[in-house]
Amino acid sequence: MRGPLQGTRIIEVAGIGPGPFCGMLLADQGAEVIRVERIGGRTLPSDALARSRRSIAIDLKSPRGVELVRKLAARADGLIEGFRPGVMERLGLGPDELLADNPRLAYGRMTGWGQTGPWAQAAGHDINYIALSGALHTCGRRGGQPTPPVNYLGDFGGGGMLLAFGMVSAMLAVRNGAPGQVVDCAMTDGSALLMAMTWSFYASGAWRDEAGVNLLDSGAHFYDTYETSDGKWISIGSIEPQFYALLRDKLGLTGDEDFDDHYNGANWPVLKKRLAGIFRTKTRAEWCELMEASDVCFAPVLSLAEAPQHPHNAARETYVSVGGAVQPAPAPRFSVTPAEAPRAAPAVGRDTDAVLRELGIGAADRAELRSAGVVG
């Protein structure tokens, strides 16, 4: 596939969540990503996290299967895996073996807690990783319980996307003369990193260590969501004085002195109630007509069904159809090396024969590997 990573080969030991998301990001931008999947597994064509890949099914518990993965990694620029620490080593596919085979390999490891530390071997999910980093503490309404932001912060932002950045960084280092290396990506680390600005605010005294009372966490009346008369929702982000002034103008509040000192947090709860009452007087469509695409910093809160249909998203082709399923389009966009349209996720093992041929394995040997249950 075309893209800035064209000519790069990545071996993805198939897993769930952040690992496949990393593979998707790399494949979206032109890398050849070969998914090593479990024999007998199933992938739906609509699975965005598995799109634009090649798939080979291998029994990793078979010594001959392990040898095939080593051959693949020996010809690759990178490998990504998402097992608990030590699993790849027990399979005979740890970094010591693969970097000995291929000293230029970027070996990417995706875990929740990291490769080291007292919790490294414990099970967990996104909600646990962002809880430990402090990120979940900042997500919630005043006086309420922490609210998980789906699994965007840990699995995807602080996990898969950070690993993709790590892989590109490690591969670039190789091209600049460095040896291959291990990329230890932990979702606790990544979600902490996503909080860099919050930690800066906290250090300067501009952030209270309490959810729902700060500038960007729904504490401020000018940075929140509001229900409209038809039961839908809008978002307001009028932080800067000029944007706040325009909001007041459009709401008929320019002369209302209660809204003058808009950074005074003591006034926010009362002003929030007043804005809530105002926004319930019109439908979402009416508020869109009044404020959409203005400097109020406004947008309707769209559902999954609505978002692809919005004129702005449609004009930018933010969403695309892949095998009949709506999916987010590759991002970011490159002016000289644009990405191709994504391909639907392959059936498990679809490319087994083709990949084995590229390793120099003949038809008779391929048939024997299949009959022995080494590949599928």
PDB file of N, CA and C in Angstrom, residues 51-131:
ATOM      1  N   ARG A  51      -7.650  -4.211   9.617  1.00  0.00           N
ATOM      2  CA  ARG A  51      -7.713  -3.878   8.194  1.00  0.00           C
ATOM      3  C   ARG A  51      -6.319  -3.726   7.573  1.00  0.00           C
ATOM      4  N   SER A  52      -6.308  -3.839   6.258  1.00  0.00           N
ATOM      5  CA  SER A  52      -5.116  -3.541   5.446  1.00  0.00           C
ATOM      6  C   SER A  52      -3.915  -4.401   5.804  1.00  0.00           C
ATOM      7  N   ARG A  53      -4.152  -5.642   6.243  1.00  0.00           N
ATOM      8  CA  ARG A  53      -3.066  -6.531   6.632  1.00  0.00           C
ATOM      9  C   ARG A  53      -2.992  -7.729   5.700  1.00  0.00           C
ATOM     10  N   ARG A  54      -1.917  -8.495   5.881  1.00  0.00           N
ATOM     11  CA  ARG A  54      -1.847  -9.861   5.398  1.00  0.00           C
ATOM     12  C   ARG A  54      -1.954 -10.760   6.624  1.00  0.00           C
ATOM     13  N   SER A  55      -2.455 -11.975   6.435  1.00  0.00           N
ATOM     14  CA  SER A  55      -2.684 -12.863   7.566  1.00  0.00           C
ATOM     15  C   SER A  55      -2.088 -14.233   7.294  1.00  0.00           C
ATOM     16  N   ILE A  56      -1.327 -14.728   8.264  1.00  0.00           N
ATOM     17  CA  ILE A  56      -0.791 -16.080   8.215  1.00  0.00           C
ATOM     18  C   ILE A  56      -1.135 -16.759   9.535  1.00  0.00           C
ATOM     19  N   ALA A  57      -1.660 -17.968   9.460  1.00  0.00           N
ATOM     20  CA  ALA A  57      -2.055 -18.708  10.663  1.00  0.00           C
ATOM     21  C   ALA A  57      -0.967 -19.711  11.016  1.00  0.00           C
ATOM     22  N   ILE A  58      -0.433 -19.590  12.232  1.00  0.00           N
ATOM     23  CA  ILE A  58       0.683 -20.431  12.674  1.00  0.00           C
ATOM     24  C   ILE A  58       0.423 -20.911  14.099  1.00  0.00           C
ATOM     25  N   ASP A  59       0.774 -22.152  14.364  1.00  0.00           N
ATOM     26  CA  ASP A  59       0.717 -22.693  15.721  1.00  0.00           C
ATOM     27  C   ASP A  59       2.000 -22.304  16.451  1.00  0.00           C
ATOM     28  N   LEU A  60       1.901 -21.330  17.349  1.00  0.00           N
ATOM     29  CA  LEU A  60       3.085 -20.835  18.052  1.00  0.00           C
ATOM     30  C   LEU A  60       3.579 -21.795  19.131  1.00  0.00           C
ATOM     31  N   LYS A  61       2.799 -22.822  19.429  1.00  0.00           N
ATOM     32  CA  LYS A  61       3.258 -23.818  20.391  1.00  0.00           C
ATOM     33  C   LYS A  61       4.064 -24.924  19.714  1.00  0.00           C
ATOM     34  N   SER A  62       4.127 -24.850  18.395  1.00  0.00           N
ATOM     35  CA  SER A  62       4.907 -25.833  17.630  1.00  0.00           C
ATOM     36  C   SER A  62       6.305 -25.289  17.375  1.00  0.00           C
ATOM     37  N   PRO A  63       7.358 -26.059  17.638  1.00  0.00           N
ATOM     38  CA  PRO A  63       8.716 -25.580  17.345  1.00  0.00           C
ATOM     39  C   PRO A  63       8.889 -25.165  15.885  1.00  0.00           C
ATOM     40  N   ARG A  64       8.242 -25.875  14.995  1.00  0.00           N
ATOM     41  CA  ARG A  64       8.344 -25.503  13.582  1.00  0.00           C
ATOM     42  C   ARG A  64       7.604 -24.196  13.299  1.00  0.00           C
ATOM     43  N   GLY A  65       6.500 -23.978  14.021  1.00  0.00           N
ATOM     44  CA  GLY A  65       5.800 -22.701  13.881  1.00  0.00           C
ATOM     45  C   GLY A  65       6.639 -21.551  14.393  1.00  0.00           C
ATOM     46  N   VAL A  66       7.292 -21.755  15.530  1.00  0.00           N
ATOM     47  CA  VAL A  66       8.185 -20.736  16.080  1.00  0.00           C
ATOM     48  C   VAL A  66       9.300 -20.423  15.088  1.00  0.00           C
ATOM     49  N   GLU A  67       9.828 -21.440  14.445  1.00  0.00           N
ATOM     50  CA  GLU A  67      10.894 -21.233  13.470  1.00  0.00           C
ATOM     51  C   GLU A  67      10.404 -20.385  12.295  1.00  0.00           C
ATOM     52  N   LEU A  68       9.149 -20.585  11.892  1.00  0.00           N
ATOM     53  CA  LEU A  68       8.594 -19.765  10.806  1.00  0.00           C
ATOM     54  C   LEU A  68       8.512 -18.287  11.216  1.00  0.00           C
ATOM     55  N   VAL A  69       8.076 -18.038  12.446  1.00  0.00           N
ATOM     56  CA  VAL A  69       7.996 -16.652  12.915  1.00  0.00           C
ATOM     57  C   VAL A  69       9.389 -16.041  12.981  1.00  0.00           C
ATOM     58  N   ARG A  70      10.375 -16.806  13.392  1.00  0.00           N
ATOM     59  CA  ARG A  70      11.749 -16.286  13.417  1.00  0.00           C
ATOM     60  C   ARG A  70      12.220 -15.911  12.008  1.00  0.00           C
ATOM     61  N   LYS A  71      11.849 -16.725  11.035  1.00  0.00           N
ATOM     62  CA  LYS A  71      12.225 -16.408   9.657  1.00  0.00           C
ATOM     63  C   LYS A  71      11.535 -15.128   9.187  1.00  0.00           C
ATOM     64  N   LEU A  72      10.276 -14.968   9.565  1.00  0.00           N
ATOM     65  CA  LEU A  72       9.561 -13.748   9.204  1.00  0.00           C
ATOM     66  C   LEU A  72      10.214 -12.522   9.846  1.00  0.00           C
ATOM     67  N   ALA A  73      10.517 -12.621  11.130  1.00  0.00           N
ATOM     68  CA  ALA A  73      11.105 -11.488  11.844  1.00  0.00           C
ATOM     69  C   ALA A  73      12.497 -11.164  11.336  1.00  0.00           C
ATOM     70  N   ALA A  74      13.205 -12.179  10.845  1.00  0.00           N
ATOM     71  CA  ALA A  74      14.560 -11.932  10.332  1.00  0.00           C
ATOM     72  C   ALA A  74      14.552 -11.056   9.094  1.00  0.00           C
ATOM     73  N   ARG A  75      13.405 -10.990   8.409  1.00  0.00           N
ATOM     74  CA  ARG A  75      13.294 -10.187   7.190  1.00  0.00           C
ATOM     75  C   ARG A  75      12.463  -8.926   7.403  1.00  0.00           C
ATOM     76  N   ALA A  76      12.157  -8.624   8.644  1.00  0.00           N
ATOM     77  CA  ALA A  76      11.255  -7.506   8.946  1.00  0.00           C
ATOM     78  C   ALA A  76      12.002  -6.324   9.554  1.00  0.00           C
ATOM     79  N   ASP A  77      11.348  -5.181   9.521  1.00  0.00           N
ATOM     80  CA  ASP A  77      11.860  -3.990  10.197  1.00  0.00           C
ATOM     81  C   ASP A  77      11.408  -3.931  11.646  1.00  0.00           C
ATOM     82  N   GLY A  78      10.256  -4.531  11.912  1.00  0.00           N
ATOM     83  CA  GLY A  78       9.731  -4.481  13.267  1.00  0.00           C
ATOM     84  C   GLY A  78       8.816  -5.643  13.564  1.00  0.00           C
ATOM     85  N   LEU A  79       8.617  -5.886  14.862  1.00  0.00           N
ATOM     86  CA  LEU A  79       7.662  -6.883  15.343  1.00  0.00           C
ATOM     87  C   LEU A  79       6.940  -6.286  16.535  1.00  0.00           C
ATOM     88  N   ILE A  80       5.629  -6.533  16.615  1.00  0.00           N
ATOM     89  CA  ILE A  80       4.857  -6.063  17.765  1.00  0.00           C
ATOM     90  C   ILE A  80       4.125  -7.243  18.390  1.00  0.00           C
ATOM     91  N   GLU A  81       4.072  -7.247  19.719  1.00  0.00           N
ATOM     92  CA  GLU A  81       3.383  -8.312  20.453  1.00  0.00           C
ATOM     93  C   GLU A  81       2.770  -7.720  21.707  1.00  0.00           C
ATOM     94  N   GLY A  82       1.706  -8.383  22.203  1.00  0.00           N
ATOM     95  CA  GLY A  82       0.991  -7.846  23.355  1.00  0.00           C
ATOM     96  C   GLY A  82       0.729  -8.849  24.451  1.00  0.00           C
ATOM     97  N   PHE A  83       1.613  -9.836  24.598  1.00  0.00           N
ATOM     98  CA  PHE A  83       1.466 -10.823  25.663  1.00  0.00           C
ATOM     99  C   PHE A  83       1.980 -10.268  27.001  1.00  0.00           C
ATOM    100  N   ARG A  84       1.674 -10.986  28.083  1.00  0.00           N
ATOM    101  CA  ARG A  84       2.276 -10.635  29.371  1.00  0.00           C
ATOM    102  C   ARG A  84       3.788 -10.847  29.289  1.00  0.00           C
ATOM    103  N   PRO A  85       4.536 -10.103  30.102  1.00  0.00           N
ATOM    104  CA  PRO A  85       5.998 -10.263  30.075  1.00  0.00           C
ATOM    105  C   PRO A  85       6.401 -11.725  30.276  1.00  0.00           C
ATOM    106  N   GLY A  86       7.334 -12.186  29.439  1.00  0.00           N
ATOM    107  CA  GLY A  86       7.866 -13.535  29.563  1.00  0.00           C
ATOM    108  C   GLY A  86       7.232 -14.555  28.639  1.00  0.00           C
ATOM    109  N   VAL A  87       6.034 -14.273  28.104  1.00  0.00           N
ATOM    110  CA  VAL A  87       5.362 -15.249  27.253  1.00  0.00           C
ATOM    111  C   VAL A  87       6.141 -15.476  25.967  1.00  0.00           C
ATOM    112  N   MET A  88       6.560 -14.398  25.307  1.00  0.00           N
ATOM    113  CA  MET A  88       7.312 -14.556  24.059  1.00  0.00           C
ATOM    114  C   MET A  88       8.642 -15.263  24.309  1.00  0.00           C
ATOM    115  N   GLU A  89       9.257 -15.001  25.456  1.00  0.00           N
ATOM    116  CA  GLU A  89      10.506 -15.687  25.798  1.00  0.00           C
ATOM    117  C   GLU A  89      10.276 -17.189  25.939  1.00  0.00           C
ATOM    118  N   ARG A  90       9.167 -17.555  26.586  1.00  0.00           N
ATOM    119  CA  ARG A  90       8.881 -18.982  26.767  1.00  0.00           C
ATOM    120  C   ARG A  90       8.582 -19.676  25.443  1.00  0.00           C
ATOM    121  N   LEU A  91       8.075 -18.916  24.485  1.00  0.00           N
ATOM    122  CA  LEU A  91       7.819 -19.477  23.161  1.00  0.00           C
ATOM    123  C   LEU A  91       9.096 -19.605  22.335  1.00  0.00           C
ATOM    124  N   GLY A  92      10.168 -18.978  22.798  1.00  0.00           N
ATOM    125  CA  GLY A  92      11.392 -18.948  22.008  1.00  0.00           C
ATOM    126  C   GLY A  92      11.419 -17.816  21.008  1.00  0.00           C
ATOM    127  N   LEU A  93      10.581 -16.785  21.262  1.00  0.00           N
ATOM    128  CA  LEU A  93      10.474 -15.651  20.346  1.00  0.00           C
ATOM    129  C   LEU A  93      10.758 -14.328  21.060  1.00  0.00           C
ATOM    130  N   GLY A  94      11.514 -14.388  22.135  1.00  0.00           N
ATOM    131  CA  GLY A  94      11.853 -13.182  22.867  1.00  0.00           C
ATOM    132  C   GLY A  94      12.838 -12.305  22.122  1.00  0.00           C
ATOM    133  N   PRO A  95      13.083 -11.111  22.640  1.00  0.00           N
ATOM    134  CA  PRO A  95      13.981 -10.187  21.950  1.00  0.00           C
ATOM    135  C   PRO A  95      15.409 -10.700  21.824  1.00  0.00           C
ATOM    136  N   ASP A  96      15.886 -11.493  22.773  1.00  0.00           N
ATOM    137  CA  ASP A  96      17.259 -12.014  22.647  1.00  0.00           C
ATOM    138  C   ASP A  96      17.399 -12.853  21.385  1.00  0.00           C
ATOM    139  N   GLU A  97      16.433 -13.727  21.138  1.00  0.00           N
ATOM    140  CA  GLU A  97      16.493 -14.578  19.957  1.00  0.00           C
ATOM    141  C   GLU A  97      16.299 -13.776  18.666  1.00  0.00           C
ATOM    142  N   LEU A  98      15.283 -12.931  18.654  1.00  0.00           N
ATOM    143  CA  LEU A  98      14.953 -12.260  17.398  1.00  0.00           C
ATOM    144  C   LEU A  98      15.949 -11.163  17.038  1.00  0.00           C
ATOM    145  N   LEU A  99      16.505 -10.491  18.038  1.00  0.00           N
ATOM    146  CA  LEU A  99      17.526  -9.488  17.744  1.00  0.00           C
ATOM    147  C   LEU A  99      18.848 -10.145  17.363  1.00  0.00           C
ATOM    148  N   ALA A 100      19.086 -11.356  17.830  1.00  0.00           N
ATOM    149  CA  ALA A 100      20.266 -12.090  17.371  1.00  0.00           C
ATOM    150  C   ALA A 100      20.109 -12.469  15.904  1.00  0.00           C
ATOM    151  N   ASP A 101      18.874 -12.851  15.524  1.00  0.00           N
ATOM    152  CA  ASP A 101      18.611 -13.176  14.122  1.00  0.00           C
ATOM    153  C   ASP A 101      18.671 -11.928  13.244  1.00  0.00           C
ATOM    154  N   ASN A 102      18.168 -10.816  13.773  1.00  0.00           N
ATOM    155  CA  ASN A 102      18.026  -9.584  12.994  1.00  0.00           C
ATOM    156  C   ASN A 102      18.400  -8.397  13.883  1.00  0.00           C
ATOM    157  N   PRO A 103      19.663  -7.998  13.887  1.00  0.00           N
ATOM    158  CA  PRO A 103      20.114  -6.919  14.780  1.00  0.00           C
ATOM    159  C   PRO A 103      19.481  -5.555  14.494  1.00  0.00           C
ATOM    160  N   ARG A 104      18.760  -5.416  13.393  1.00  0.00           N
ATOM    161  CA  ARG A 104      18.119  -4.147  13.049  1.00  0.00           C
ATOM    162  C   ARG A 104      16.643  -4.105  13.434  1.00  0.00           C
ATOM    163  N   LEU A 105      16.168  -5.119  14.121  1.00  0.00           N
ATOM    164  CA  LEU A 105      14.740  -5.255  14.400  1.00  0.00           C
ATOM    165  C   LEU A 105      14.284  -4.301  15.516  1.00  0.00           C
ATOM    166  N   ALA A 106      13.168  -3.630  15.289  1.00  0.00           N
ATOM    167  CA  ALA A 106      12.476  -2.885  16.347  1.00  0.00           C
ATOM    168  C   ALA A 106      11.453  -3.835  16.959  1.00  0.00           C
ATOM    169  N   TYR A 107      11.666  -4.200  18.215  1.00  0.00           N
ATOM    170  CA  TYR A 107      10.850  -5.214  18.882  1.00  0.00           C
ATOM    171  C   TYR A 107       9.882  -4.497  19.824  1.00  0.00           C
ATOM    172  N   GLY A 108       8.620  -4.351  19.403  1.00  0.00           N
ATOM    173  CA  GLY A 108       7.637  -3.590  20.166  1.00  0.00           C
ATOM    174  C   GLY A 108       6.817  -4.454  21.094  1.00  0.00           C
ATOM    175  N   ARG A 109       6.757  -4.054  22.379  1.00  0.00           N
ATOM    176  CA  ARG A 109       6.046  -4.815  23.396  1.00  0.00           C
ATOM    177  C   ARG A 109       4.943  -3.954  24.009  1.00  0.00           C
ATOM    178  N   MET A 110       3.693  -4.444  23.921  1.00  0.00           N
ATOM    179  CA  MET A 110       2.528  -3.702  24.390  1.00  0.00           C
ATOM    180  C   MET A 110       1.925  -4.404  25.598  1.00  0.00           C
ATOM    181  N   THR A 111       2.008  -3.751  26.767  1.00  0.00           N
ATOM    182  CA  THR A 111       1.406  -4.293  27.980  1.00  0.00           C
ATOM    183  C   THR A 111       0.703  -3.180  28.744  1.00  0.00           C
ATOM    184  N   GLY A 112      -0.045  -3.578  29.770  1.00  0.00           N
ATOM    185  CA  GLY A 112      -0.713  -2.582  30.599  1.00  0.00           C
ATOM    186  C   GLY A 112       0.208  -1.963  31.624  1.00  0.00           C
ATOM    187  N   TRP A 113       0.929  -2.821  32.368  1.00  0.00           N
ATOM    188  CA  TRP A 113       1.761  -2.343  33.466  1.00  0.00           C
ATOM    189  C   TRP A 113       3.218  -2.155  33.081  1.00  0.00           C
ATOM    190  N   GLY A 114       3.652  -2.682  31.929  1.00  0.00           N
ATOM    191  CA  GLY A 114       5.044  -2.591  31.524  1.00  0.00           C
ATOM    192  C   GLY A 114       5.769  -3.913  31.702  1.00  0.00           C
ATOM    193  N   GLN A 115       6.983  -3.971  31.188  1.00  0.00           N
ATOM    194  CA  GLN A 115       7.780  -5.196  31.266  1.00  0.00           C
ATOM    195  C   GLN A 115       8.397  -5.404  32.641  1.00  0.00           C
ATOM    196  N   THR A 116       8.471  -4.360  33.445  1.00  0.00           N
ATOM    197  CA  THR A 116       9.067  -4.451  34.780  1.00  0.00           C
ATOM    198  C   THR A 116       8.128  -3.830  35.805  1.00  0.00           C
ATOM    199  N   GLY A 117       8.465  -4.003  37.080  1.00  0.00           N
ATOM    200  CA  GLY A 117       7.657  -3.441  38.150  1.00  0.00           C
ATOM    201  C   GLY A 117       6.872  -4.522  38.861  1.00  0.00           C
ATOM    202  N   PRO A 118       6.445  -4.250  40.104  1.00  0.00           N
ATOM    203  CA  PRO A 118       5.795  -5.277  40.923  1.00  0.00           C
ATOM    204  C   PRO A 118       4.462  -5.776  40.364  1.00  0.00           C
ATOM    205  N   TRP A 119       3.817  -5.003  39.475  1.00  0.00           N
ATOM    206  CA  TRP A 119       2.535  -5.438  38.920  1.00  0.00           C
ATOM    207  C   TRP A 119       2.679  -5.989  37.501  1.00  0.00           C
ATOM    208  N   ALA A 120       3.894  -6.163  37.021  1.00  0.00           N
ATOM    209  CA  ALA A 120       4.102  -6.503  35.609  1.00  0.00           C
ATOM    210  C   ALA A 120       3.374  -7.775  35.194  1.00  0.00           C
ATOM    211  N   GLN A 121       3.223  -8.735  36.091  1.00  0.00           N
ATOM    212  CA  GLN A 121       2.605 -10.007  35.733  1.00  0.00           C
ATOM    213  C   GLN A 121       1.107 -10.066  36.015  1.00  0.00           C
ATOM    214  N   ALA A 122       0.548  -8.999  36.574  1.00  0.00           N
ATOM    215  CA  ALA A 122      -0.867  -9.015  36.941  1.00  0.00           C
ATOM    216  C   ALA A 122      -1.749  -8.752  35.723  1.00  0.00           C
ATOM    217  N   ALA A 123      -2.947  -9.354  35.735  1.00  0.00           N
ATOM    218  CA  ALA A 123      -3.929  -9.063  34.685  1.00  0.00           C
ATOM    219  C   ALA A 123      -4.520  -7.676  34.903  1.00  0.00           C
ATOM    220  N   GLY A 124      -5.053  -7.106  33.867  1.00  0.00           N
ATOM    221  CA  GLY A 124      -5.680  -5.797  33.968  1.00  0.00           C
ATOM    222  C   GLY A 124      -6.320  -5.401  32.664  1.00  0.00           C
ATOM    223  N   HIS A 125      -7.067  -4.317  32.702  1.00  0.00           N
ATOM    224  CA  HIS A 125      -7.667  -3.729  31.512  1.00  0.00           C
ATOM    225  C   HIS A 125      -7.490  -2.221  31.575  1.00  0.00           C
ATOM    226  N   ASP A 126      -7.867  -1.579  30.488  1.00  0.00           N
ATOM    227  CA  ASP A 126      -7.725  -0.128  30.345  1.00  0.00           C
ATOM    228  C   ASP A 126      -8.121   0.621  31.617  1.00  0.00           C
ATOM    229  N   ILE A 127      -9.286   0.293  32.184  1.00  0.00           N
ATOM    230  CA  ILE A 127      -9.786   1.019  33.346  1.00  0.00           C
ATOM    231  C   ILE A 127      -8.804   0.957  34.508  1.00  0.00           C
ATOM    232  N   ASN A 128      -8.107  -0.174  34.642  1.00  0.00           N
ATOM    233  CA  ASN A 128      -7.144  -0.332  35.741  1.00  0.00           C
ATOM    234  C   ASN A 128      -5.874   0.467  35.489  1.00  0.00           C
ATOM    235  N   TYR A 129      -5.407   0.444  34.241  1.00  0.00           N
ATOM    236  CA  TYR A 129      -4.155   1.139  33.919  1.00  0.00           C
ATOM    237  C   TYR A 129      -4.306   2.651  34.085  1.00  0.00           C
ATOM    238  N   ILE A 130      -5.454   3.190  33.634  1.00  0.00           N
ATOM    239  CA  ILE A 130      -5.632   4.646  33.744  1.00  0.00           C
ATOM    240  C   ILE A 130      -6.002   5.044  35.169  1.00  0.00           C
ATOM    241  N   ALA A 131      -6.489   4.082  35.949  1.00  0.00           N
ATOM    242  CA  ALA A 131      -6.724   4.365  37.367  1.00  0.00           C
ATOM    243  C   ALA A 131      -5.402   4.550  38.094  1.00  0.00           C
TER     244      ALA A 131
END
